[in-house]
């Protein structure tokens, strides 16, 4: 069975086509700048050439048509016709209180997803555009919705309620929902498999550290707390998002900027804050690390770094990030009544030994240590145990695979209906 996984943003459509017999990716790609000028990248895994091209695509429907044409084309294709796509799995960012697991999309489910738009007004309309486009173009296959929030619906009420007037919770469903659920679910289940010799229900803190970043506290396979909240702005400082700050700063910043409208103030917190805001260098951790690693004590070529403050600010951004991650890990050790494993995943978590080390340095008070040598040799596409002998908890690097979770959930649901 071949399953197409679709992940739509407001101006992008990412896709992966899986052959579920082997869970191999047949092709993957991305349509970007939809409605602007249009750019397509398509990577087949059968040895055919990679396509990278500017192609106009005024809407998500046109983008999907390009995806289908490319997947079936002689030059770049991996299947002969649309008939070789047997089901479609859609990433849906918000499932509200209603969706605690993945579901087959029907009219009722569509209504439920539309209702979630009030909780995620920036994301749900884009997800809906993707679903509508696929239903129109590929109507005869099952479509499944997989929600970022679903895994976190198990968070108990004392951890998901906000201390604001209760009517917002009761009438308007405002509460902590959490995101990156497919990633936290995937890596925690991998950790449970990996640590199968450890007895009892494992207590795990999963650290999804990418452009977007969140932690989850997982007890016996269930999420009991997570750092993102009603929206993905809460929690850790991220590439461009502030994470948790004093909420009154929304007002203070608006005043400083000359009564800036609320939407623009939020734009500052969503797009200009986080490690980009502190460093002023970039939202990309590699850029910031390159800047931060500049050796202040060495003779430096004039002009190599424009202002020494850039180096200091880059270092400050990384220090603040590592500190906040460690601080929330500490909080989750409380939430879990101890911890058996810390799991690092996503772009930064999987690829950056110095960031993992910097976070773990804060955890020595809990007796948690990583092994320097193993930390430097975490392998791509594999679970790496980087625990130091004698550490009170395991420290693991586990590559995430959100698309595979979507494909597997889709497969499970389709199997049960046919
Ligand atoms: P998202 O899916 O949220 O866009 P990713 O999980 O792909 O993000 O992570 C992207 C981030 O990972 C970028 O900030 C990038 O710089 C960072 N990253 C990737 N490789 C490394 C590395 N070797 N060292 C540090 N950061 C890295």
Short mmCIF file of N, CA and C in Angstrom, two decimals, residues 45 52 64 83 88 100 113 118 130 140 155 160 163 172 174 178 267 301 304 325-326 334 409 415:
data_model
loop_
_atom_site.label_atom_id
_atom_site.label_comp_id
_atom_site.label_asym_id
_atom_site.label_seq_id
_atom_site.Cartn_x
_atom_site.Cartn_y
_atom_site.Cartn_z
N UNK A 45 13.31 8.52 -4.88
CA UNK A 45 14.37 7.68 -4.31
C UNK A 45 14.70 6.50 -5.23
N UNK A 52 14.17 20.66 -9.11
CA UNK A 52 14.13 21.92 -8.35
C UNK A 52 13.78 22.98 -9.36
N UNK A 64 -0.89 20.86 -5.60
CA UNK A 64 -1.11 19.42 -5.53
C UNK A 64 -1.08 18.80 -6.93
N UNK A 83 -3.70 5.88 -9.40
CA UNK A 83 -4.28 4.67 -8.78
C UNK A 83 -3.31 4.02 -7.80
N UNK A 88 -4.41 8.86 1.84
CA UNK A 88 -3.67 10.10 2.12
C UNK A 88 -3.77 10.43 3.61
N UNK A 100 -8.74 12.96 20.01
CA UNK A 100 -7.67 12.42 20.85
C UNK A 100 -6.87 11.36 20.11
N UNK A 113 -12.86 19.89 12.42
CA UNK A 113 -11.58 20.56 12.15
C UNK A 113 -11.83 22.07 11.91
N UNK A 118 -10.73 28.34 15.37
CA UNK A 118 -10.70 29.44 16.34
C UNK A 118 -9.51 29.29 17.30
N UNK A 130 -5.31 22.17 2.20
CA UNK A 130 -4.63 20.95 1.76
C UNK A 130 -5.61 19.79 1.63
N UNK A 140 -11.18 9.33 -4.56
CA UNK A 140 -11.62 7.96 -4.33
C UNK A 140 -10.80 7.17 -3.31
N UNK A 155 -3.02 15.02 29.13
CA UNK A 155 -2.46 15.88 30.20
C UNK A 155 -3.57 16.17 31.22
N UNK A 160 -3.29 21.28 32.55
CA UNK A 160 -3.67 21.93 31.30
C UNK A 160 -4.54 23.17 31.47
N UNK A 163 -4.55 29.58 34.74
CA UNK A 163 -5.15 30.33 35.84
C UNK A 163 -5.70 31.69 35.36
N UNK A 172 -14.84 28.49 26.04
CA UNK A 172 -14.06 28.75 24.84
C UNK A 172 -12.92 27.75 24.62
N UNK A 174 -10.20 27.21 26.06
CA UNK A 174 -8.81 27.69 26.14
C UNK A 174 -8.09 26.93 27.26
N UNK A 178 -0.71 21.76 23.60
CA UNK A 178 0.58 21.18 23.23
C UNK A 178 0.61 20.81 21.76
N UNK A 267 3.15 39.34 16.27
CA UNK A 267 4.07 39.02 15.17
C UNK A 267 5.52 39.14 15.66
N UNK A 301 40.91 38.40 12.29
CA UNK A 301 41.06 39.26 11.12
C UNK A 301 40.01 40.35 11.21
N UNK A 304 36.13 40.25 10.18
CA UNK A 304 35.59 38.89 10.15
C UNK A 304 34.27 38.81 10.89
N UNK A 325 15.67 25.01 28.44
CA UNK A 325 15.38 23.59 28.22
C UNK A 325 15.63 22.83 29.52
N UNK A 326 16.80 23.09 30.14
CA UNK A 326 17.14 22.37 31.37
C UNK A 326 16.15 22.68 32.49
N UNK A 334 9.87 16.77 38.35
CA UNK A 334 8.88 16.89 39.42
C UNK A 334 7.55 16.29 38.95
N UNK A 409 -0.40 5.74 11.06
CA UNK A 409 -1.77 5.93 11.56
C UNK A 409 -2.78 5.78 10.42
N UNK A 415 -6.71 0.02 7.11
CA UNK A 415 -6.80 -1.44 7.26
C UNK A 415 -8.11 -1.84 7.93
#
